[in-house]
């Protein structure tokens, strides 16, 4: 039977996340967007409130939310500011490989001691200068030598890299093989040979710093390999099954905010002696926003629900990601239109929403790659 209602726990989590977004994030969103500062005070508050590390299981001190629960949190936080939400969410992304493939010692150290007890930060290092969509084309190597792996290579576009204490790094243990040659490792920032670049200046989501990670003859103990040698690609794909719904949920949050701002402004702004909402040209545009936001949300929930039940969600997650990203872009662009000239001004919130929305068509698999996946699933 289908049930479109949240249970008590989901309602509680949504209300907590929404209050935090409304009271703490929204008032400072513009500040972090324009100053380019890293949102440390919000990270610390989020940690205290249980709005960070939400996927870390209870046995390691986390709230242990399922993927649907993480989607609910992400939508609300992104409604406040998707840059701040992305900075807060990255620990979850980097935790997934450890949750899915880590052993007890790795979980206890990195999930428990590092992220939960000591508030350390983690980042997820898959993309390289020469390989983004083509995940199996990465060139970073991990060669086994004298009881350790020696890592060489570089990663780029890694969210939270400039501030992270540790990284989950994907590298080739068999450089001659494509996806079967990939393995995953936890690499600590302080180890010799690890360095990071400055935050990259980008279009939107300024509060979520993004940068490079350089690995030069980094000795990684064998006990820091996640899973078996050659399982890296499979781990990355399993992470996508979980991260695509949660990232899509954030896109829904951005679109919902654009809708809320549009409804409010269209009622307040008068032209030709009446509110602009009285014009069908505006009300139809806003009606389409509302319809699309709701449809995107339902796709997100379904993709999360499937993976939480242990079912295959590859196509559902691609639907959610492609659709929610396109909805975020269209809704925020139309919100700028509803605001007219004021929409184009940084004094009003929709200009930032439009800049922030674009990234959803790019990271966690571009909109084209989601359609490649959908096509592959259909014509299999
Ligand atoms: C702000 C930001 C944050 C990020 N954070 C992280 C992070 O934390 N960790 C991480 O590992 N990565 C991260 N990324 C990387 C991101 O996942 C990649 O940028 C993305 O996967 C696309 O890869 P690319 O940039 O190399 O583009 P490319 O793969 O070079 O693609 C370029 C264009 O070609 C298209 N294209 C490529 N192949 C195909 C195909 N087969 N069919 C049709 N079209 C195709 C793409 O859709 C795109 O339009 C981040 C990126 C950004 C911009």
Short mmCIF file of C-alpha atoms in Angstrom, two decimals, residues 124-128 134-140 142 155 169-185 225-237 240:
data_model
loop_
_atom_site.label_atom_id
_atom_site.label_comp_id
_atom_site.label_asym_id
_atom_site.label_seq_id
_atom_site.Cartn_x
_atom_site.Cartn_y
_atom_site.Cartn_z
CA UNK A 124 35.16 12.36 -1.40
CA UNK A 125 37.87 12.15 -4.06
CA UNK A 126 36.81 10.49 -7.27
CA UNK A 127 37.02 13.13 -10.03
CA UNK A 128 40.35 13.96 -11.70
CA UNK A 134 34.34 8.65 -17.23
CA UNK A 135 34.87 7.36 -13.70
CA UNK A 136 36.84 4.28 -14.79
CA UNK A 137 39.27 6.55 -16.65
CA UNK A 138 40.95 7.86 -13.48
CA UNK A 139 44.74 7.87 -13.55
CA UNK A 140 45.71 8.08 -9.87
CA UNK A 142 47.98 2.92 -5.81
CA UNK A 155 41.94 14.94 -7.81
CA UNK A 169 40.41 8.44 -2.54
CA UNK A 170 39.73 6.21 -5.53
CA UNK A 171 42.86 4.98 -7.31
CA UNK A 172 43.99 2.27 -9.71
CA UNK A 173 45.64 -0.72 -8.05
CA UNK A 174 45.81 -2.20 -11.55
CA UNK A 175 46.49 0.73 -13.89
CA UNK A 176 46.16 -1.46 -16.97
CA UNK A 177 42.54 -2.33 -16.16
CA UNK A 178 39.58 0.05 -16.35
CA UNK A 179 36.83 -0.28 -13.73
CA UNK A 180 38.09 -3.61 -12.40
CA UNK A 181 41.42 -2.01 -11.51
CA UNK A 182 39.99 0.57 -9.08
CA UNK A 183 40.26 0.50 -5.29
CA UNK A 184 39.24 2.90 -2.53
CA UNK A 185 41.32 4.19 0.40
CA UNK A 225 41.97 0.13 1.88
CA UNK A 226 38.17 -0.07 1.85
CA UNK A 227 36.94 -3.50 0.80
CA UNK A 228 39.05 -5.69 -1.45
CA UNK A 229 41.44 -4.64 -4.18
CA UNK A 230 39.45 -3.99 -7.38
CA UNK A 231 36.19 -3.16 -5.59
CA UNK A 232 36.58 0.63 -5.90
CA UNK A 233 34.31 1.03 -8.93
CA UNK A 234 31.55 -1.06 -7.35
CA UNK A 235 31.84 1.00 -4.15
CA UNK A 236 31.57 4.25 -6.16
CA UNK A 237 28.45 2.95 -7.95
CA UNK A 240 25.85 6.93 -6.35
#
